[in-house]
mmCIF file of C-alpha atoms and ligand atoms in Angstrom:
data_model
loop_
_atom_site.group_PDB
_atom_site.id
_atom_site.type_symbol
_atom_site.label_atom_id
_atom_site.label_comp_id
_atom_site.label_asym_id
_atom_site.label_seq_id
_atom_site.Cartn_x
_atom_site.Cartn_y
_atom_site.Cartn_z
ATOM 1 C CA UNK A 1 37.336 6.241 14.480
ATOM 2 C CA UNK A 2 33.964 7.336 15.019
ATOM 3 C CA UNK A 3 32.002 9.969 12.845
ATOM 4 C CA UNK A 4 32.413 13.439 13.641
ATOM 5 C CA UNK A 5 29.756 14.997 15.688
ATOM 6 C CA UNK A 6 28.324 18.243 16.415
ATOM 7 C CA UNK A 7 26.525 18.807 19.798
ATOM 8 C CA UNK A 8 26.465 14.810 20.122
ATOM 9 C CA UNK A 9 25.075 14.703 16.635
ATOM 10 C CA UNK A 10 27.187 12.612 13.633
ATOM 11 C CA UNK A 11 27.951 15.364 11.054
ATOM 12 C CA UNK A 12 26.633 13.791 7.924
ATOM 13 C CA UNK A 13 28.078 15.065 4.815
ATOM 14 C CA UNK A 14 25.978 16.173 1.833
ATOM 15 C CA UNK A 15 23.963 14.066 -0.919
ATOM 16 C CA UNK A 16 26.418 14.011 -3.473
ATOM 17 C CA UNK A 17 24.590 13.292 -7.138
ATOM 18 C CA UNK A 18 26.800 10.277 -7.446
ATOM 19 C CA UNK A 19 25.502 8.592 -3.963
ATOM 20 C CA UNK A 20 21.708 9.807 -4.643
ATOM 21 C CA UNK A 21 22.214 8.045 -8.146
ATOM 22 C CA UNK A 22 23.642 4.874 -6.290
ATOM 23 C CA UNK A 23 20.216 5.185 -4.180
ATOM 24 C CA UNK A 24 18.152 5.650 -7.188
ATOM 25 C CA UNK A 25 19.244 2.968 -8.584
ATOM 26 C CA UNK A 26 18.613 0.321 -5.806
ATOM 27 C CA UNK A 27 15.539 1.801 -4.868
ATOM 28 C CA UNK A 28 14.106 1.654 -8.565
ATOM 29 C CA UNK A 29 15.460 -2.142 -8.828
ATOM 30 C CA UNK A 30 13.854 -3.186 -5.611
ATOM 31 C CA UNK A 31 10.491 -1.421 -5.772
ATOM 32 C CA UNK A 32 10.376 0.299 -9.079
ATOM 33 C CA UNK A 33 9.847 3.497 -7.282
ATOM 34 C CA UNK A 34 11.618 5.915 -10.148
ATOM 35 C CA UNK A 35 13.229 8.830 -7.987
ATOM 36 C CA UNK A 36 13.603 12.053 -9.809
ATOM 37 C CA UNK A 37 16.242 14.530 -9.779
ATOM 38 C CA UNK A 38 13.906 16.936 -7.961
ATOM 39 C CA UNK A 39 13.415 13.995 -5.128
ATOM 40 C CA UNK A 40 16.974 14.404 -3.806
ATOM 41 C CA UNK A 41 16.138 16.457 -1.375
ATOM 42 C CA UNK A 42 13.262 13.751 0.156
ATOM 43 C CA UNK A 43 15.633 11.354 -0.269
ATOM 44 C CA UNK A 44 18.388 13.017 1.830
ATOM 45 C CA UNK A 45 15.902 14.279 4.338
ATOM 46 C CA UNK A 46 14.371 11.309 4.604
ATOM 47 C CA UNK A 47 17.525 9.195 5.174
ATOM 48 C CA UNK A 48 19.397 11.639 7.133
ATOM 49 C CA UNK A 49 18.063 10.481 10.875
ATOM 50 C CA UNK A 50 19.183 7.004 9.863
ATOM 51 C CA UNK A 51 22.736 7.902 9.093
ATOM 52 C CA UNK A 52 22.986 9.654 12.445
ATOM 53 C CA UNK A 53 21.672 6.410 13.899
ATOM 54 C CA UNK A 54 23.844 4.404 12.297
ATOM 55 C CA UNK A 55 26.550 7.361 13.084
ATOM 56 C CA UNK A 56 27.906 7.284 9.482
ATOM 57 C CA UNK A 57 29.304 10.886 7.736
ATOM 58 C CA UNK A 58 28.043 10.164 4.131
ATOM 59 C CA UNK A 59 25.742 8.579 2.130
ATOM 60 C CA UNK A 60 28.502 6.943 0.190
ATOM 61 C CA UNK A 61 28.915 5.111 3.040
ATOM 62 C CA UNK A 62 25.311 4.228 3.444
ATOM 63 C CA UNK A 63 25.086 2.954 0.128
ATOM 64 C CA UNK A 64 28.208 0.629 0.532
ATOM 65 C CA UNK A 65 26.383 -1.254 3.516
ATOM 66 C CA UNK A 66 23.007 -1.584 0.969
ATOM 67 C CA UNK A 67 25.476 -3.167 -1.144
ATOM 68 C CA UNK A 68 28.103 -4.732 0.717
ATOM 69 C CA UNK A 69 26.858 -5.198 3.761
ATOM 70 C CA UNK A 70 23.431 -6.432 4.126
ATOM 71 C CA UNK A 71 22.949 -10.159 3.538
ATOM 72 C CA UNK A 72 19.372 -10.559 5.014
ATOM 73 C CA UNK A 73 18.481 -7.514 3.249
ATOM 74 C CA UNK A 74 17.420 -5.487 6.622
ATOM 75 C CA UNK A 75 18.757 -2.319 5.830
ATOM 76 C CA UNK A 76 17.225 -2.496 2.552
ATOM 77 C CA UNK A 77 13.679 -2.786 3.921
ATOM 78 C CA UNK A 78 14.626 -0.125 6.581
ATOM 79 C CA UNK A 79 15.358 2.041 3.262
ATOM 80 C CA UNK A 80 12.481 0.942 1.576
ATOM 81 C CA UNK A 81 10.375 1.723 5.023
ATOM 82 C CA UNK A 82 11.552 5.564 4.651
ATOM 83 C CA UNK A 83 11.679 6.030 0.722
ATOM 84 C CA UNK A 84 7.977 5.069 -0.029
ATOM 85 C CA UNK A 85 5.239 7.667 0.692
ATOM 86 C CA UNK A 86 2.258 5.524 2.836
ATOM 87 C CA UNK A 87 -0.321 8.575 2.766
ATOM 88 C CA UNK A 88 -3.504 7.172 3.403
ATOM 89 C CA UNK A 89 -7.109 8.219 4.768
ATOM 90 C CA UNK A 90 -10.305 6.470 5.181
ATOM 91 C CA UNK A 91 -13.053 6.155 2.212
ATOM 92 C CA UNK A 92 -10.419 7.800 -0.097
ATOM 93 C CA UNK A 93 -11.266 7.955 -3.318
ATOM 94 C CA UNK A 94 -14.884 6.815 -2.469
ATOM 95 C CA UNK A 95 -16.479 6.162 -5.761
ATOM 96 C CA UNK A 96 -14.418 2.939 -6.009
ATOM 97 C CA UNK A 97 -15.580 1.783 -2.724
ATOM 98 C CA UNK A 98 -19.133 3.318 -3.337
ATOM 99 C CA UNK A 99 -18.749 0.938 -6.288
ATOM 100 C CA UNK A 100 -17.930 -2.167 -4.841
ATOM 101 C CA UNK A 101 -20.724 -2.162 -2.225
ATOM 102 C CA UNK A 102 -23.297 -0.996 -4.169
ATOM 103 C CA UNK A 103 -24.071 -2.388 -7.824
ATOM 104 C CA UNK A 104 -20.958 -4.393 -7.307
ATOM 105 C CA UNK A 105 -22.435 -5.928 -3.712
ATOM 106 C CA UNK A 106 -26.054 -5.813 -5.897
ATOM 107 C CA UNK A 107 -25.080 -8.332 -8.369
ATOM 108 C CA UNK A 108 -23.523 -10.612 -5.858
ATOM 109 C CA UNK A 109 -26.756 -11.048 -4.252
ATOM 110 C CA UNK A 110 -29.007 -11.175 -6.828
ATOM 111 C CA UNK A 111 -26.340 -14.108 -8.536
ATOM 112 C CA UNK A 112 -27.030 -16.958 -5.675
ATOM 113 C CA UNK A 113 -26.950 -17.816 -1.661
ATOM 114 C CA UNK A 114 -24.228 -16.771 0.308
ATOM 115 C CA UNK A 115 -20.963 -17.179 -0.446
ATOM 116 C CA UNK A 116 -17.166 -15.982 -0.430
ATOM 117 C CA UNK A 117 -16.462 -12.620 -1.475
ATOM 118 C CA UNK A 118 -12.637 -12.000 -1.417
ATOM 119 C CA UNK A 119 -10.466 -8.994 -2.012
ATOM 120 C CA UNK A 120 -7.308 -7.832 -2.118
ATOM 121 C CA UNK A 121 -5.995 -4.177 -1.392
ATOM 122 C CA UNK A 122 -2.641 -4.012 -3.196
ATOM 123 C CA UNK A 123 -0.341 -1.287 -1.885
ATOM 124 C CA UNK A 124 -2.681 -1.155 1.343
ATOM 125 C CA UNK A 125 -0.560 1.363 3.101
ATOM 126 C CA UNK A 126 -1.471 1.346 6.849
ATOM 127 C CA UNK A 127 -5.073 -0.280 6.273
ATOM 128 C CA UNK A 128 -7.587 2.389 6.124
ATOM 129 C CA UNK A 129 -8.505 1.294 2.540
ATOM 130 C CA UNK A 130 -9.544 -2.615 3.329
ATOM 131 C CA UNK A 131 -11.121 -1.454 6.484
ATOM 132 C CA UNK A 132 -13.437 1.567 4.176
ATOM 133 C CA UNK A 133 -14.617 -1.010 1.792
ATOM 134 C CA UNK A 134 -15.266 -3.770 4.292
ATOM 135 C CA UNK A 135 -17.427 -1.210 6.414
ATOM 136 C CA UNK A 136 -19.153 -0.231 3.617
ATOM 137 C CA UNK A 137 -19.857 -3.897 2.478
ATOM 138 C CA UNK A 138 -20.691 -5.419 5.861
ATOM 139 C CA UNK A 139 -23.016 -2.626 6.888
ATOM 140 C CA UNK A 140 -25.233 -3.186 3.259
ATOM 141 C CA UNK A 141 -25.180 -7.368 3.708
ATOM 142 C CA UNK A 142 -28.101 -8.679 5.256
ATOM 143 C CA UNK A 143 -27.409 -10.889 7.892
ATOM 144 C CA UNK A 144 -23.619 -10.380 7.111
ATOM 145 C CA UNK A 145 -22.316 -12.809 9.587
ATOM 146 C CA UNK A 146 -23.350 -15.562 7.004
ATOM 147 C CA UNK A 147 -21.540 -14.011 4.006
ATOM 148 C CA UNK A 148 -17.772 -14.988 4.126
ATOM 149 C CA UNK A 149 -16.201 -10.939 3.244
ATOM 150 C CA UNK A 150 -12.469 -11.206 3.537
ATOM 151 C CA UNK A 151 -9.402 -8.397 2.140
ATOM 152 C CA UNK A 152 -6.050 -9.472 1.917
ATOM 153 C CA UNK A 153 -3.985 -5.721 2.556
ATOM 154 C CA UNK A 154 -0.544 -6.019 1.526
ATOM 155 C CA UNK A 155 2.330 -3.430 0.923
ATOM 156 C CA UNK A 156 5.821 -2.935 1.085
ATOM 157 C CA UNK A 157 6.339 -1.359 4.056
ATOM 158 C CA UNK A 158 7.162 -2.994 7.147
ATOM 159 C CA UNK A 159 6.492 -0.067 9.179
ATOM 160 C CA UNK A 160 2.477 0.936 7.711
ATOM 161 C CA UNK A 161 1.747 -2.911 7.756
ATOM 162 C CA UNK A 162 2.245 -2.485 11.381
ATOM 163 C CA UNK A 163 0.336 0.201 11.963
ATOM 164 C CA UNK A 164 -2.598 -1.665 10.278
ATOM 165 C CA UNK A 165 -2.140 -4.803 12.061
ATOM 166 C CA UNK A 166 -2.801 -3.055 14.996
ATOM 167 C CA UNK A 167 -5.836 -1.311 13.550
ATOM 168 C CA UNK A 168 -5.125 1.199 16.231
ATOM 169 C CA UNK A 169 -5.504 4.955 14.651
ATOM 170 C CA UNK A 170 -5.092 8.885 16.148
ATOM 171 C CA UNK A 171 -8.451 11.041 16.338
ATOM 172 C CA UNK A 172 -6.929 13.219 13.233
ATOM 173 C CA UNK A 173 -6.752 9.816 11.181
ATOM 174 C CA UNK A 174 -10.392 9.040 11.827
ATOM 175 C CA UNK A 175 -11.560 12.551 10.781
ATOM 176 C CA UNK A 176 -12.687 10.824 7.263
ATOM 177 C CA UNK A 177 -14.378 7.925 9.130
ATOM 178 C CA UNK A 178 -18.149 8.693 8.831
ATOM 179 C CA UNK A 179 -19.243 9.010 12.426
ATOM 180 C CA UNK A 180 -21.919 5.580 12.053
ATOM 181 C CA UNK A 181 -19.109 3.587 10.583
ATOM 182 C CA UNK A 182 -17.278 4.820 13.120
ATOM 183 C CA UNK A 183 -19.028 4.400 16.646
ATOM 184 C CA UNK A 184 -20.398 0.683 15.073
ATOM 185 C CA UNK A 185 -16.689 -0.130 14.053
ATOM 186 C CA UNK A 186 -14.192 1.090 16.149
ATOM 187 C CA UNK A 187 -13.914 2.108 20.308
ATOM 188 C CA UNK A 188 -11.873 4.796 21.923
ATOM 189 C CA UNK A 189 -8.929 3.923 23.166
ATOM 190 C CA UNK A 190 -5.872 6.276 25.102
ATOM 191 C CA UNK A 191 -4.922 8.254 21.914
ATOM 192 C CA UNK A 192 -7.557 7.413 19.338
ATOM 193 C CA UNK A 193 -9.866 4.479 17.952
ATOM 194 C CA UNK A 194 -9.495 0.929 18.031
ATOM 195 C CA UNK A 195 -10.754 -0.836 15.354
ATOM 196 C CA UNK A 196 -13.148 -3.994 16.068
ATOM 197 C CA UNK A 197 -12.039 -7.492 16.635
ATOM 198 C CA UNK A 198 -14.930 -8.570 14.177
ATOM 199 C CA UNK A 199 -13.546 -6.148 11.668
ATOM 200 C CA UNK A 200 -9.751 -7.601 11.764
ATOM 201 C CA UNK A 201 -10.778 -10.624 11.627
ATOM 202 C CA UNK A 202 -11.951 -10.263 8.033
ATOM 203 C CA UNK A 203 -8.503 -8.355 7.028
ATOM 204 C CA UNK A 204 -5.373 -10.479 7.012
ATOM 205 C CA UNK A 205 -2.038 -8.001 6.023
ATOM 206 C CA UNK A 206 1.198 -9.384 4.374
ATOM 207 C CA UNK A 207 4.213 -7.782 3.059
ATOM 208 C CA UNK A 208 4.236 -8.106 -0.807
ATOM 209 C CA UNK A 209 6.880 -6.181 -3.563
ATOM 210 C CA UNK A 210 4.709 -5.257 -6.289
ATOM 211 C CA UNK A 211 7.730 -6.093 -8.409
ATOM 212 C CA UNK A 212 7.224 -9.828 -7.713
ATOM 213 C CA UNK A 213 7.208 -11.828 -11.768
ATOM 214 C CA UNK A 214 4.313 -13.581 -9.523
ATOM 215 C CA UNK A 215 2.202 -13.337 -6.597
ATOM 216 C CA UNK A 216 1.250 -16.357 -4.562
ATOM 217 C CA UNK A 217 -2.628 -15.488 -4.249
ATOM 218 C CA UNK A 218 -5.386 -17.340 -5.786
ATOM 219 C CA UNK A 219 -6.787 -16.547 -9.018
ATOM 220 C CA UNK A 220 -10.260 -16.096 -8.370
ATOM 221 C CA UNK A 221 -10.302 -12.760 -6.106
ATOM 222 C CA UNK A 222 -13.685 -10.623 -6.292
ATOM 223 C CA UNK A 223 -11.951 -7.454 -6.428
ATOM 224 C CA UNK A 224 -8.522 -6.018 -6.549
ATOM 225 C CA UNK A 225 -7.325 -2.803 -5.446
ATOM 226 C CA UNK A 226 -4.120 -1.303 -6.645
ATOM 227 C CA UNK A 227 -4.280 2.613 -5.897
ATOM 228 C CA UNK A 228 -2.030 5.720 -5.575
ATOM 229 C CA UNK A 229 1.200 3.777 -5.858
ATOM 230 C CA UNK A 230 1.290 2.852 -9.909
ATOM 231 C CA UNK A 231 2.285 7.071 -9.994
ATOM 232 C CA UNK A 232 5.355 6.350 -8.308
ATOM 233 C CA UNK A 233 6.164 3.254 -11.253
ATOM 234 C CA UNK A 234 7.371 3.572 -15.044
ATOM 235 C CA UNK A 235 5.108 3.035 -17.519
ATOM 236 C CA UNK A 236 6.250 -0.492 -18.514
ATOM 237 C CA UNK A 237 6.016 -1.029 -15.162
ATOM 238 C CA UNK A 238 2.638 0.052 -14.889
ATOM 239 C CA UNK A 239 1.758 -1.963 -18.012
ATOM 240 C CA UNK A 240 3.470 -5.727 -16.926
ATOM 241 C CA UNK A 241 1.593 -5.245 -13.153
ATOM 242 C CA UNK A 242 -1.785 -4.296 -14.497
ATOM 243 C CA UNK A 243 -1.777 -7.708 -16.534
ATOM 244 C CA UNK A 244 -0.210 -9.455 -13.020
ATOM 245 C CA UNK A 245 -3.132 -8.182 -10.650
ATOM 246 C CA UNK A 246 -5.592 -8.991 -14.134
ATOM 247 C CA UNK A 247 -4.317 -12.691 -13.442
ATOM 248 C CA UNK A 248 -5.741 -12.705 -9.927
ATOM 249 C CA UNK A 249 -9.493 -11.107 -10.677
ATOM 250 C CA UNK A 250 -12.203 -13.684 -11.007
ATOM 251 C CA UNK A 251 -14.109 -12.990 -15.008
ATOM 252 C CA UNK A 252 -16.689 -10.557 -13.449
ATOM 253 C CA UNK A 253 -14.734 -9.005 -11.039
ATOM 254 C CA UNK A 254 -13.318 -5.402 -10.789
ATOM 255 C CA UNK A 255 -9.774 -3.560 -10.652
ATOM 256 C CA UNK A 256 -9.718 -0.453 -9.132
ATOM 257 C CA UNK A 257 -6.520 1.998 -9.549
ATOM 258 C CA UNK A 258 -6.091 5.371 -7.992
ATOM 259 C CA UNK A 259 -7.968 8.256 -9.808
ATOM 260 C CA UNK A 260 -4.536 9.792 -11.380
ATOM 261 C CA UNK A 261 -3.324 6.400 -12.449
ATOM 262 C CA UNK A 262 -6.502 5.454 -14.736
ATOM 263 C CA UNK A 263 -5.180 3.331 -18.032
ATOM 264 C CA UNK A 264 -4.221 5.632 -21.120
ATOM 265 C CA UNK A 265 -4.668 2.598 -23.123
ATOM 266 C CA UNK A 266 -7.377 -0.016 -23.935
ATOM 267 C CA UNK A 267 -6.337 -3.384 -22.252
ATOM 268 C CA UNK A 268 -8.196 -6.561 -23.699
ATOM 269 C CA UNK A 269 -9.800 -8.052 -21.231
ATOM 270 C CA UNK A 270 -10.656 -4.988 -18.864
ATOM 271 C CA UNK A 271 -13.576 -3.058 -19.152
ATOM 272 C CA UNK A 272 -13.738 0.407 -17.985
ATOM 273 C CA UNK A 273 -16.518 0.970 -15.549
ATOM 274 C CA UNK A 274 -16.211 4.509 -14.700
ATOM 275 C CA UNK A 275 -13.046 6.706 -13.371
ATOM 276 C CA UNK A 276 -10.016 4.013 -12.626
ATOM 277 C CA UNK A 277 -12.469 1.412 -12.025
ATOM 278 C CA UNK A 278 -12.423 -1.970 -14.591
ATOM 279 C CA UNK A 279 -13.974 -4.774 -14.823
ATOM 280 C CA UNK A 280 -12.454 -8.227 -15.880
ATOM 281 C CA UNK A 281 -14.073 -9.715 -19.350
ATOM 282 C CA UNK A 282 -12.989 -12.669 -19.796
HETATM 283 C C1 LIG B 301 0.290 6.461 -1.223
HETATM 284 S S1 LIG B 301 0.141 4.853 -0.537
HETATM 285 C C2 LIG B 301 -1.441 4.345 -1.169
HETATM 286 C C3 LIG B 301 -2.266 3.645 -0.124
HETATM 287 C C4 LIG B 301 -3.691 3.291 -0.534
HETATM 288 N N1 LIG B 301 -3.701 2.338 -1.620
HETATM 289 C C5 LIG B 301 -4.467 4.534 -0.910
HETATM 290 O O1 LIG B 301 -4.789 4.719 -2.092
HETATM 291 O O2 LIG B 301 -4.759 5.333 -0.034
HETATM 292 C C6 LIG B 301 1.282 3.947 -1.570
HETATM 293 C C7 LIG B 301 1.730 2.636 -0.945
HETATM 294 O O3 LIG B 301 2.411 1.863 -1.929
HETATM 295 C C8 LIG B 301 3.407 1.115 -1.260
HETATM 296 N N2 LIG B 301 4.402 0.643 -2.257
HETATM 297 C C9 LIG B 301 5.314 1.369 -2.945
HETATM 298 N N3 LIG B 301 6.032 0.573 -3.751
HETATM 299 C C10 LIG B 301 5.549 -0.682 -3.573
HETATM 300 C C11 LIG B 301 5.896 -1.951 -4.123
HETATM 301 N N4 LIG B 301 6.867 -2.097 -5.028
HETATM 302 N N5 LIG B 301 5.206 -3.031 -3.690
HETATM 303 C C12 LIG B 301 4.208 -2.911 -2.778
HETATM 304 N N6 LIG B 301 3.845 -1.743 -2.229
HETATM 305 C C13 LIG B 301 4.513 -0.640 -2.619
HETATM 306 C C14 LIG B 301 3.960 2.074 -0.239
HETATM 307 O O4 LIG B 301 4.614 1.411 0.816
HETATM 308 C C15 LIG B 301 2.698 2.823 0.213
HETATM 309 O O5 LIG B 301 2.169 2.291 1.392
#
């Protein structure tokens, strides 16, 4: 029998605290998001539109197809896709990317010739953050054509990798693109900026849990950036994924976190630069 509806709308019941605790709990296994009591409300607002589209009355329900129902783990990621928060803007948090392509870029050149520099932009949301610090690096490099910059951008979220695959963004999300960076890297196109070909080609994006006991990346990365998504984490999870993403930095190279998220305690082996920014020691 199908779901009752009002004005060709399913009827979907209310969050009870014994479904939202069912979400919690899958959520927190499969991303380590924790989901506080005062989050119900997100969480029903945010998952409401998908029960109607799925015309099912209660959440109960929902959860039993998470559980039961899901073998290739679909509706999971379609969960996961609404659950995490991708808010993003260009040159956020600047220092960090101030950082990396200044004294960061300096000591690069001054070390050799040209060479590799590779990064990684953990938790990239829908892109803006590899595309800031490779406009900020590529417009310092001399001749940059002959210095190999590349950012891996990965996330969780099927639906902001998307969005920064395309590298296609609204004239409201450019409004923290400086306006240089942004005539010599981007062109208009019907309902905003496209970035440039030469620009995308440097940024490859892949969809990567955070959770992972590994990550298959290389070991010798330049720099790694892991910001404004530890806050949503516990602290042991905080603690086990800083010493992951250590595992991944070159000895030399730098680990930026969000401004908020900046380590309470020492860790051997990082080296605090200045606000959320370290640098690997050994
Ligand atoms: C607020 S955005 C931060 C984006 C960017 N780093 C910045 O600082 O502007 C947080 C991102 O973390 C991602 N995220 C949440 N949990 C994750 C996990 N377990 N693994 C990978 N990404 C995750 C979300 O999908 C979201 O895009």
């Amino acid at each position: 029998m199908n779901a009752p509806t009002i004005g060709g709308f399913v009827e979907v019941g209310d969050l009870t605290d014994r479904a939202f605790e069912r979400l919690r709990q899958t959520v927190l296994r499969e991303c380590g998001i924790v989901l506080g009591p005062h989050k119900k409300p997100l969480v029903r607002c945010r998952l409401q539109p998908r029960l109607r589209s799925l015309r099912m009355k209660s959440y109960d329900q929902y959860v039993d197809l998470l559980e039961n129902h899901d073998p290739d783990r679909q509706e999971l990621a379609e969960l996961l896709d609404r659950i995490t928060t991708n808010q993003t803007h260009f040159f956020r948090e600047r220092i960090h990317i101030d950082h990396v392509a200044g004294e960061f870029l300096d000591s690069i050149l001054e070390a050799g010739p040209p060479r590799e520099i590779r990064g990684w932009c953990a938790a990239c949301s829908m892109g803006q953050e590899p595309a800031s610090i490779l406009m900020a690096m590529l417009d310092r490099l001399p001749g940059g054509g002959r210095w190999d910059v590349k950012i891996l951008g990965t996330d969780l979220s099927r639906r902001a990798l998307q969005k920064a695959m395309s590298g296609r963004y609204t004239e409201s999300e450019m409004s923290s693109l400086p306006e240089p960076l942004r005539k010599r890297w981007t062109s208009p196109v019907s309902g905003g900026y496209q970035l440039s070909r030469d620009l995308l080609r440097r940024v490859k994006f892949a969809r990567l849990n955070l959770l992972r006991e590994s990550f298959p990346l290389r070991s010798d990365v330049d720099f790694v950036f892991c910001r404004n998504v530890m806050i949503y984490f516990d602290g042991p999870t905080r603690a086990a994924l800083v010493r992951r993403l250590m595992s991944h930095i070159r000895p030399g190279g730098l680990l930026a976190l969000g401004v908020a998220e900046a380590l309470i305690d020492k860790v051997p082996g990082l080296q605090p630069i200045t606000t959320s920014l370290y640098r690997r020691t050994g």
